Short mmCIF file of C-alpha atoms and ligand atoms in Angstrom, two decimals:
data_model
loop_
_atom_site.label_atom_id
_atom_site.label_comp_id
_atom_site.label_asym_id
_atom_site.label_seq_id
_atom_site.Cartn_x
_atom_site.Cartn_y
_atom_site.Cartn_z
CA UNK A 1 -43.23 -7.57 -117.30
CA UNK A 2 -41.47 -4.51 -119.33
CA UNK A 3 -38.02 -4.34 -118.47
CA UNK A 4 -38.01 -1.55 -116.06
CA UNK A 5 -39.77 -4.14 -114.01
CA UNK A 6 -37.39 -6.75 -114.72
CA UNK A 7 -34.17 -5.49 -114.39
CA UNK A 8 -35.08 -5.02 -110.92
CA UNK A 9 -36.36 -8.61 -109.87
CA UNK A 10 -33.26 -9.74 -111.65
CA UNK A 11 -31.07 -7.79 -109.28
CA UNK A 12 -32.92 -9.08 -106.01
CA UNK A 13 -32.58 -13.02 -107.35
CA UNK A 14 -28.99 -12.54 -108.18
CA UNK A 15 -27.88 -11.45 -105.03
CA UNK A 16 -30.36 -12.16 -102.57
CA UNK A 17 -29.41 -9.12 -100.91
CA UNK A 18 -28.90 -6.16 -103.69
CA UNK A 19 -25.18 -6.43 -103.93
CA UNK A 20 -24.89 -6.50 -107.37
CA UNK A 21 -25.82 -4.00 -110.50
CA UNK A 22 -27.77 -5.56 -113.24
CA UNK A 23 -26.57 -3.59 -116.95
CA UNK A 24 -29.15 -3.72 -119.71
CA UNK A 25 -26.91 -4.98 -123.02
CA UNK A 26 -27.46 -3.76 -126.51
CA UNK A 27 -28.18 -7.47 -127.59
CA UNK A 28 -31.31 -8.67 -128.00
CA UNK A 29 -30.91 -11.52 -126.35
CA UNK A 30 -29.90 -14.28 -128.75
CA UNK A 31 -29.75 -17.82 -126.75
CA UNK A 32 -27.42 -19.89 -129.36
CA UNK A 33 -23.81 -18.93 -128.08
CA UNK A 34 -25.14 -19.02 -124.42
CA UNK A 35 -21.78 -20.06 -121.43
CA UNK A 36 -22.45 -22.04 -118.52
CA UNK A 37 -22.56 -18.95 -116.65
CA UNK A 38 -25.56 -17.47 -118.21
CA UNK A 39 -28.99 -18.02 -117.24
CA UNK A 40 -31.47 -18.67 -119.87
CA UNK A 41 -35.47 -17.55 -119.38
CA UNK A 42 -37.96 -17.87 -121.91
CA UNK A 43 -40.09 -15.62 -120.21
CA UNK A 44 -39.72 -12.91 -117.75
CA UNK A 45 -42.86 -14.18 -115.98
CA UNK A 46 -40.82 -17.66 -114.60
CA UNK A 47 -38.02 -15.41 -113.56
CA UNK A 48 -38.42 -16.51 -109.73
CA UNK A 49 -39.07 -20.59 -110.71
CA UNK A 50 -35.85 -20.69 -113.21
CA UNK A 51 -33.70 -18.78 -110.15
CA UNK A 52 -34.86 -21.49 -107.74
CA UNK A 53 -33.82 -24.01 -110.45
CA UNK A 54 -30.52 -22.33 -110.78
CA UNK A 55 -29.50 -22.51 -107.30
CA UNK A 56 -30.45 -26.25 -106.90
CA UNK A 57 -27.15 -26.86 -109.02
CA UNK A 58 -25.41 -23.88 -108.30
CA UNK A 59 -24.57 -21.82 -105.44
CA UNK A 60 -23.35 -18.78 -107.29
CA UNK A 61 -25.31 -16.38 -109.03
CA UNK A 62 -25.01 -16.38 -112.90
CA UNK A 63 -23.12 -13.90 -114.50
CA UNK A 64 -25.42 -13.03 -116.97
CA UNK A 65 -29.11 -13.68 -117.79
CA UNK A 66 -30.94 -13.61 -121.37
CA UNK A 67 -34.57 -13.17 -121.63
CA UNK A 68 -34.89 -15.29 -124.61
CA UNK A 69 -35.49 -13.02 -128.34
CA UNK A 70 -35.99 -10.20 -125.54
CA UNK A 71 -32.64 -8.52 -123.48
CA UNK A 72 -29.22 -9.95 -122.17
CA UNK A 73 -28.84 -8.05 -118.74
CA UNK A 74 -24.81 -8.35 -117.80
CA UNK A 75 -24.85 -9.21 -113.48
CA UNK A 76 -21.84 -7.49 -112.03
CA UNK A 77 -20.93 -8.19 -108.29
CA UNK A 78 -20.34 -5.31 -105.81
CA UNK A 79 -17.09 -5.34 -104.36
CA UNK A 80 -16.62 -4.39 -100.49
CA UNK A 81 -13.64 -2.52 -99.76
CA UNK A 82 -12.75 -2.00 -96.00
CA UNK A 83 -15.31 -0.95 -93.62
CA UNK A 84 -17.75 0.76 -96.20
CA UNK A 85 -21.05 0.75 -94.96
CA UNK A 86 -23.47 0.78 -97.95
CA UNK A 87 -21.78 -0.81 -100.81
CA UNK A 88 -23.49 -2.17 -104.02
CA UNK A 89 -26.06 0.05 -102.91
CA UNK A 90 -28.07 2.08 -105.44
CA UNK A 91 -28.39 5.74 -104.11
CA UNK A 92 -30.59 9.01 -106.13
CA UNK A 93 -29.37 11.97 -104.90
CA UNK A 94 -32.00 15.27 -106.25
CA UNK A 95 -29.83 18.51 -106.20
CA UNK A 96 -26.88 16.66 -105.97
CA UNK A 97 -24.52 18.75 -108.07
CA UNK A 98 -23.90 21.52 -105.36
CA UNK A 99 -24.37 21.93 -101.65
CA UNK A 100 -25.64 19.50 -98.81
CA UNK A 101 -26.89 17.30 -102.21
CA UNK A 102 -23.01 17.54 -103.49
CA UNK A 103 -21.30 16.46 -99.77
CA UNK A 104 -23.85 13.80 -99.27
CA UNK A 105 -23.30 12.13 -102.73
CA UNK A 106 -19.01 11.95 -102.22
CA UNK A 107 -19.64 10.93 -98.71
CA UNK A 108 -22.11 7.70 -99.64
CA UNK A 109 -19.82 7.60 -103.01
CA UNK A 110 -16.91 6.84 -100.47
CA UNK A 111 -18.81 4.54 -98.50
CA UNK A 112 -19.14 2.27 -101.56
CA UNK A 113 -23.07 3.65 -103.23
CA UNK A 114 -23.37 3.49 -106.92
CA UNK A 115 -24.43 7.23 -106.97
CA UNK A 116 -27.41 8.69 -109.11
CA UNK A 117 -26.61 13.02 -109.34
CA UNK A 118 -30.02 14.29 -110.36
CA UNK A 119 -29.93 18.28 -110.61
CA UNK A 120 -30.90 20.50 -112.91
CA UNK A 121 -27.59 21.70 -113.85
CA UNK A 122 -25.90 19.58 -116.23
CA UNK A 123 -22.69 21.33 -116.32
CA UNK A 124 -22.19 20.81 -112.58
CA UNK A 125 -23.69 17.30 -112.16
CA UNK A 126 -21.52 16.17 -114.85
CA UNK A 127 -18.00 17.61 -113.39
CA UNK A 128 -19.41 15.82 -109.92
CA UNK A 129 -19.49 12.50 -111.50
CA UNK A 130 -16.49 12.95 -113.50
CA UNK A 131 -14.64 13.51 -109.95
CA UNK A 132 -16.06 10.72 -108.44
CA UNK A 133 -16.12 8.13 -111.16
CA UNK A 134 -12.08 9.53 -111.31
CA UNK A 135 -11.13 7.87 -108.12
CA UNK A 136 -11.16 4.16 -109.70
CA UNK A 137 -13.50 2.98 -107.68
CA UNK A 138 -15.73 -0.32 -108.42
CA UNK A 139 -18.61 1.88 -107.70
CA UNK A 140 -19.84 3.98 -110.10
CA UNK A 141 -21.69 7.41 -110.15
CA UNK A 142 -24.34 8.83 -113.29
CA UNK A 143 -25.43 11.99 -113.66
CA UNK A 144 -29.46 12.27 -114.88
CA UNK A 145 -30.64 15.55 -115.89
CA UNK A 146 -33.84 16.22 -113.54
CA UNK A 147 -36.06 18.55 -112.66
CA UNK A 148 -37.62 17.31 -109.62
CA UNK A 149 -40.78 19.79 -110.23
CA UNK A 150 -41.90 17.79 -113.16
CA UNK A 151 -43.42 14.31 -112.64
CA UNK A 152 -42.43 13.39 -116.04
CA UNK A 153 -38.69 14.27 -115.39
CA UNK A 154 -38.54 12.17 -112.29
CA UNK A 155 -40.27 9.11 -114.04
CA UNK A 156 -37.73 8.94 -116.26
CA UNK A 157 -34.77 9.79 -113.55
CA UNK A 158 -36.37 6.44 -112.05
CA UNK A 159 -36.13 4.77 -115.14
CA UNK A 160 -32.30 5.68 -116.10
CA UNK A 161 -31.11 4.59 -112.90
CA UNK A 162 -32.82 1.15 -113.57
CA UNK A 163 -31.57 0.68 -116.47
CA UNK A 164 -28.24 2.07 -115.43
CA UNK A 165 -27.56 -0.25 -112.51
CA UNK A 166 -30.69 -2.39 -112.39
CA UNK A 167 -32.52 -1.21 -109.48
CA UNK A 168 -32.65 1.49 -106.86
CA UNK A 169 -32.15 1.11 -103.24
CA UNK A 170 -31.98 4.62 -101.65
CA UNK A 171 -34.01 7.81 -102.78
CA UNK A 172 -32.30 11.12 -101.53
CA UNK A 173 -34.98 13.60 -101.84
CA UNK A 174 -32.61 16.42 -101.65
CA UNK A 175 -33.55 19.24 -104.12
CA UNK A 176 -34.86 22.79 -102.78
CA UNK A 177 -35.27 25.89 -103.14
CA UNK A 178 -35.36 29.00 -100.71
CA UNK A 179 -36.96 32.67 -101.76
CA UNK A 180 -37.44 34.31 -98.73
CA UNK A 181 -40.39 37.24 -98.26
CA UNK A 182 -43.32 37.83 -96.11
CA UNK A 183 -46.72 38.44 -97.08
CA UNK A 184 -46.28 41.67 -98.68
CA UNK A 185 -43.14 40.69 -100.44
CA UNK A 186 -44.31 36.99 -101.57
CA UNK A 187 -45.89 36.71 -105.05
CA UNK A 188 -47.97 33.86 -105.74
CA UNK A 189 -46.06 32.66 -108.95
CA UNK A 190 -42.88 32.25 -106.35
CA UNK A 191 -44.84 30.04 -103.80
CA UNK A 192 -46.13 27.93 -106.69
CA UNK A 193 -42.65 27.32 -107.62
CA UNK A 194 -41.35 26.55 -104.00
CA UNK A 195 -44.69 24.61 -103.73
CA UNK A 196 -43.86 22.18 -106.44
CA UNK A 197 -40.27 22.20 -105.71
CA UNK A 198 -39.72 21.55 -102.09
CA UNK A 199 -43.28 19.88 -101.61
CA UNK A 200 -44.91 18.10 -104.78
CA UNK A 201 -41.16 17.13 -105.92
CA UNK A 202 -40.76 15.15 -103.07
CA UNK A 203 -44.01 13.23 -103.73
CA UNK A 204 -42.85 12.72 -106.84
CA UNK A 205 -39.72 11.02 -106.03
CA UNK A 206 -41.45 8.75 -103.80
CA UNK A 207 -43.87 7.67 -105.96
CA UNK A 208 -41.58 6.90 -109.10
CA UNK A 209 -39.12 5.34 -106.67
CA UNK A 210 -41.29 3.41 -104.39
CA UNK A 211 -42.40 1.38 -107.71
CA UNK A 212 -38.82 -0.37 -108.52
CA UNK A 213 -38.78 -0.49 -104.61
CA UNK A 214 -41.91 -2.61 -104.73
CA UNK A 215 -40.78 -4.90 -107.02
CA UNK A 216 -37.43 -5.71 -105.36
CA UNK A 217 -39.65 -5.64 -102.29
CA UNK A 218 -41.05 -9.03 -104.27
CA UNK A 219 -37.68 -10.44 -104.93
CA UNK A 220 -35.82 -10.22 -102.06
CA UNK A 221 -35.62 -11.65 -98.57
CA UNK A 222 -37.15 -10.13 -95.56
CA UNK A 223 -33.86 -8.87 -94.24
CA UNK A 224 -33.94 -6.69 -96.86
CA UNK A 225 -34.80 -3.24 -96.61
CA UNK A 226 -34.74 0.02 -98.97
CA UNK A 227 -35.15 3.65 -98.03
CA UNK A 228 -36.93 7.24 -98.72
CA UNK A 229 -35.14 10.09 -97.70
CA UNK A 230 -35.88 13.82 -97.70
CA UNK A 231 -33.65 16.20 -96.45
CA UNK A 232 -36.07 18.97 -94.95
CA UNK A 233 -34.91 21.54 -92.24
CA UNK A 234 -35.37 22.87 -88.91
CA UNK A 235 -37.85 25.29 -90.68
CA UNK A 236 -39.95 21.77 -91.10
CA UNK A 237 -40.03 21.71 -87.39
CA UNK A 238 -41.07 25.27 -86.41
CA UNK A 239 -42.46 28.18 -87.89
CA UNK A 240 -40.32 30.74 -89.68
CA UNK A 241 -40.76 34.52 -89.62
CA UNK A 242 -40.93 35.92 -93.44
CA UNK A 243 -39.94 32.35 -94.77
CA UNK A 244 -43.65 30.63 -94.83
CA UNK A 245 -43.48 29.68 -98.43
CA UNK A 246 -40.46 27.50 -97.76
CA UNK A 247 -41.46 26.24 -93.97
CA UNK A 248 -45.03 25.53 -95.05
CA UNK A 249 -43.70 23.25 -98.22
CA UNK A 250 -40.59 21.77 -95.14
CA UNK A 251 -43.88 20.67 -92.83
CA UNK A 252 -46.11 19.65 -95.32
CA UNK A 253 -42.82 17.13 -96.54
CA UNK A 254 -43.20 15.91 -93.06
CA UNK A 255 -47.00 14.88 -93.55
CA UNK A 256 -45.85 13.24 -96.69
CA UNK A 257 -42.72 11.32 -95.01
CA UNK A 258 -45.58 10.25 -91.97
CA UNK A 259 -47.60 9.01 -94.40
CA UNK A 260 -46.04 7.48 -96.98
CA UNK A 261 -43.90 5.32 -94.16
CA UNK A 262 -47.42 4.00 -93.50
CA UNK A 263 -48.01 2.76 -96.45
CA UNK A 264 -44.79 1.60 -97.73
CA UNK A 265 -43.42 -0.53 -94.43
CA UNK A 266 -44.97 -3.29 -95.51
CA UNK A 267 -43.18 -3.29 -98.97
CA UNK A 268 -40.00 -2.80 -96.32
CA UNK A 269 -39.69 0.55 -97.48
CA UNK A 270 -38.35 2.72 -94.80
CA UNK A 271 -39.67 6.95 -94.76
CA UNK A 272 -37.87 9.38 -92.80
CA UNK A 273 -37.06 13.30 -93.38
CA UNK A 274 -33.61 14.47 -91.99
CA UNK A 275 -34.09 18.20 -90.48
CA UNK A 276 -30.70 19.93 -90.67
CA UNK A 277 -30.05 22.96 -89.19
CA UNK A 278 -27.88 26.14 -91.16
CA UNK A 279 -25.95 24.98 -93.35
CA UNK A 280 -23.16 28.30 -92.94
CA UNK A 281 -20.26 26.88 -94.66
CA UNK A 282 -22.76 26.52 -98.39
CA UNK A 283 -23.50 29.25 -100.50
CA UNK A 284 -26.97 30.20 -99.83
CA UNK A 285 -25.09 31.51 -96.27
CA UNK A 286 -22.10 32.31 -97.51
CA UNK A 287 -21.65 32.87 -100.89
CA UNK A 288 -19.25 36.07 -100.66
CA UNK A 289 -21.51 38.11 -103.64
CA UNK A 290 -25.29 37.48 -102.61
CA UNK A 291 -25.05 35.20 -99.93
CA UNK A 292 -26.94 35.47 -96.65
CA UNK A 293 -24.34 36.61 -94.50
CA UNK A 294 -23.65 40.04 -96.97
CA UNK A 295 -27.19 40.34 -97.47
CA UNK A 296 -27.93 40.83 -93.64
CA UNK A 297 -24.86 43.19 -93.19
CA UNK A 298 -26.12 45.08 -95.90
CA UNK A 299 -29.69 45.42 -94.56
CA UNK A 300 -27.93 45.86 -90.61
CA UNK A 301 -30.67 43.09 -89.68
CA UNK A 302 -28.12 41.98 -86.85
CA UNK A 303 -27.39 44.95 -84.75
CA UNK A 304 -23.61 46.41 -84.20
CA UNK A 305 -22.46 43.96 -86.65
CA UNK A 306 -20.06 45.44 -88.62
CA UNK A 307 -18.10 42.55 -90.59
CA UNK A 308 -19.09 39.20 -92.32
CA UNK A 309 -17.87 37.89 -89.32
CA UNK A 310 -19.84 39.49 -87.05
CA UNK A 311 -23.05 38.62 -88.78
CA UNK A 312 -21.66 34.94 -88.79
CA UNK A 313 -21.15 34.53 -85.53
CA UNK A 314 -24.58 36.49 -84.22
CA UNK A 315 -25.83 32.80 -86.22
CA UNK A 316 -23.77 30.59 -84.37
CA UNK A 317 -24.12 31.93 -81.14
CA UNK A 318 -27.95 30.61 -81.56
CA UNK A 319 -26.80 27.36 -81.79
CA UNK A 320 -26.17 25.36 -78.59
CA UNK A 321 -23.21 23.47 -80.68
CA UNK A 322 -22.20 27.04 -81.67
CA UNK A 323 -21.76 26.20 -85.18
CA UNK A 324 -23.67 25.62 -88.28
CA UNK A 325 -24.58 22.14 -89.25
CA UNK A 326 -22.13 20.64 -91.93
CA UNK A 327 -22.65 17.72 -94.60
CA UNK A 328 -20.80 15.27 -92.53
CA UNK A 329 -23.35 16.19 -89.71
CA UNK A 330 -26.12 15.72 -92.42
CA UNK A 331 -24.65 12.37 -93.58
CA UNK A 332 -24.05 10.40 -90.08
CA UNK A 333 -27.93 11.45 -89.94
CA UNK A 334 -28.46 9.68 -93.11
CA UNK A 335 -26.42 6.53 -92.33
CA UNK A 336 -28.27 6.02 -88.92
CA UNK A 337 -31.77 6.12 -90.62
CA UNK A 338 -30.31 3.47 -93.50
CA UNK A 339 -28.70 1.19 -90.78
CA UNK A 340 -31.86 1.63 -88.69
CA UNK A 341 -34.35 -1.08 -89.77
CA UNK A 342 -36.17 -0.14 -86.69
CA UNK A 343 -37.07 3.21 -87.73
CA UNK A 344 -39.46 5.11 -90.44
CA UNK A 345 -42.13 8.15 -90.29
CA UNK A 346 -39.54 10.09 -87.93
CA UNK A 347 -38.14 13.76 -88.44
CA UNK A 348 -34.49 13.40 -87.06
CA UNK A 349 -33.54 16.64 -86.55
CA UNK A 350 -29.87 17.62 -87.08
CA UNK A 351 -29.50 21.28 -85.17
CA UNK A 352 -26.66 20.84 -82.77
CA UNK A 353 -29.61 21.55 -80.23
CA UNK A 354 -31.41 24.42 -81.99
CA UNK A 355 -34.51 22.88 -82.25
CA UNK A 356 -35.68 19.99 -80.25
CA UNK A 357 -38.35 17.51 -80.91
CA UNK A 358 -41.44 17.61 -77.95
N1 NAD B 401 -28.56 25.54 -96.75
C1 NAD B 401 -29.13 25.39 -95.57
O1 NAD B 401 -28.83 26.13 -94.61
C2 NAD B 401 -30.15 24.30 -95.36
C3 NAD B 401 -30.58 24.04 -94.05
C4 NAD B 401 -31.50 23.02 -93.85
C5 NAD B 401 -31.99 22.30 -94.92
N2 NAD B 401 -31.59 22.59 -96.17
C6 NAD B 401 -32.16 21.80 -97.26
O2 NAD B 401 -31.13 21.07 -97.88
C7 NAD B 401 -31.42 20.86 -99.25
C8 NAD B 401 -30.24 21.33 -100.09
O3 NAD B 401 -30.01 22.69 -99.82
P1 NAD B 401 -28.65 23.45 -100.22
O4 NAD B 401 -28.52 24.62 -99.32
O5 NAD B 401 -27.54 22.47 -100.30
O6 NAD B 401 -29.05 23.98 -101.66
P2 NAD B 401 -28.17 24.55 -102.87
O7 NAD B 401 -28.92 25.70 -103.42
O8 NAD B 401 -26.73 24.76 -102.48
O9 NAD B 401 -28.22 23.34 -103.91
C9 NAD B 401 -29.43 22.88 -104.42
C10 NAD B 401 -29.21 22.02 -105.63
O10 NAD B 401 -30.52 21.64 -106.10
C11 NAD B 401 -30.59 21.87 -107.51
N3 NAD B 401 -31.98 22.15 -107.87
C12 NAD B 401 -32.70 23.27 -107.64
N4 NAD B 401 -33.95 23.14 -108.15
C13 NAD B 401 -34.01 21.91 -108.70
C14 NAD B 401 -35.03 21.19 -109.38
N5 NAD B 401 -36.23 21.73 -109.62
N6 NAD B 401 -34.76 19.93 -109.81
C15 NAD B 401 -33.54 19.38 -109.60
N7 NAD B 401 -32.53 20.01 -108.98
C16 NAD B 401 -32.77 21.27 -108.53
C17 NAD B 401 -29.66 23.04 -107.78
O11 NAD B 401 -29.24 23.06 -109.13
C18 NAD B 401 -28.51 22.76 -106.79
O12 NAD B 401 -27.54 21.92 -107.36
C19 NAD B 401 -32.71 21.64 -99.53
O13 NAD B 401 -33.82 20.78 -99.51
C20 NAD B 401 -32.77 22.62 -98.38
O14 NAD B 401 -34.11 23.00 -98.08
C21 NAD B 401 -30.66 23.56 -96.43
#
């Protein structure tokens, strides 16, 4: 076992449950000096028969285990504060520097996740986790540069976040990107790029993540369950006019989430895409320079509209809830399909009654 694969075995056996981060130490793991807390394997293989042995005279975890001439990994307990509904949990959040990706990382950030930003933009993600690692918490967040079109980029996003906090419990597959055009407009360079953002980087977050989820799968009792996420849209769920390269990548994600939840249930790996509707308070609506919103009052593609406003509320009015969907909306969503161990391979759709499942 390489220690990508053990950090993560570690974690399940010293908390039976995932409520603790596992930190990969600098030593090298030198046995002489070793404290009664501290575990001591001689080889990563018997990791599950020393455990066992462990717990016959102890009922606490150790604090710290040493792989002998190989790695000291630190064990640090999650702490539950309040009602917080997923703490100690590990949670990868793709495009999480701005946006829905942003709102859903402070929301499960508040309700006690160790937080994984992956984006693209550095400058961003790092300002996001230097605001939420600010608030003192016991949980911690970690930005990892990503590109979630390369499968090399998300390998090693995987492999950060193990080594980071030892395992990985929740992947957000959040990351997309929307170029609007019809046929006419729609060059084949920009569909491949959509293509391998919105729909091959989801399949490769799953399968990077669904290895570590494996092995805790291994390690941990059957109570235990661990979660794939994508957040697709109501353009997953029905066609959209002069939008095709981005609804064509949304459905094919659902394909991928039906499928993959086949496979993985057995490993206790749950699959489900959350389909939000607008999102009009972001900046792909209303961004006041090139957001939607100007753009169609520009191009007078909403009749008599003659402010912002107007344009906005054209939008709304097509919404049963008559508003646009917001991250808290987005997160409940997420929450339910966590808490849910009765539940994978589904498309919850989040519209406020735009679009409805038949
Ligand atoms: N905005 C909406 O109205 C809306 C509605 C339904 C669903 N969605 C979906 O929600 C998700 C987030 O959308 P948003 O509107 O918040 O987007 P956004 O443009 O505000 O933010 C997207 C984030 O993803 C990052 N990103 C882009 N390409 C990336 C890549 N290749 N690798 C890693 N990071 C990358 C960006 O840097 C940015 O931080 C998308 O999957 C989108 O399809 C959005």
């Amino acid at each position: 076992m390489n220690i990508i694969e053990t950090l993560p075995a570690v974690r399940m056996l010293a908390s039976k449950n995932g409520l603790v981060t596992c930190h990969l130490t600098d030593e090298k793991g030198d046995a002489t000096d070793a404290k009664s807390t501290t575990l001591v394997i001689d080889d990563a293989t018997e990791l599950k028969d020393t455990f066992a042995d462990w717990y016959k005279s102890s009922s606490e975890a150790p604090e710290c285990v040493i792989i002998k001439g190989k790695a000291k990994i630190e064990i640090e307990p999650s702490k539950v504060v309040g009602r917080q509904r997923i703490t100690g949990r590990v949670v990868i959040v793709t495009g999480g520097a701005q946006g829905f990706g942003a709102g859903i990382a402070t929301e499960l950030f508040e309700e006690g996740a160790n937080i994984v930003v992956a984006d693209l933009n550095e400058e961003v993600g790092m300002e996001m986790i230097d605001k939420l690692n600010g608030k003192g918490y016991s949980n911690k967040a970690l930005f990892v540069k990503t590109d979630v079109s390369n499968p090399d980029s998300v390998e090693n996003l995987i492999n950060e976040t193990t080594l980071h906090f030892g395992g990985l419990d929740v992947m957000i597959s959040n990351a997309g990107i929307l170029r609007a055009g019809g046929l006419d407009e729609m060059d084949p360079k920009t569909f491949d790029l959509m293509t391998k953002v919105n729909y091959a980087g989801y399949f490769y977050c799953a399968k990077y993540s669904s290895k570590v989820m494996k092995i805790q799968s291994q390690y941990s009792d059957d109570s235990y369950y661990m979660d794939i996420l994508q957040i697709n849209s109501k353009s997953g769920l029905k066609g959209s006019n002069r939008n095709f390269a981005y609804a064509g990548g949304k459905f094919g994600g659902i394909g991928l989430t039906q499928s993959f939840a086949l496979e993985l249930m057995p490993d206790r790996i749950k699959v489900n895409s959350i389909c939000p509707g607008n999102f009009f308070d972001g900046l792909l609506w209303s961004n006041p320079e090139n957001g939607l919103f100007v753009q169609y009052l520009k191009a007078g593609k909403v009749p008599g509209a003659k402010t912002i406003e107007d344009v906005k509320q054209f939008y709304e009015n097509q919404v049963p809830a008559k508003r646009g969907c917001r991250v808290i909306d987005v997160v409940r969503a997420i929450l339910y399909a966590i808490e849910q161990e009765y539940e994978t391979g589904q498309a919850i759709p989040v519209t406020g009654g735009q679009e409805m499942l038949r």
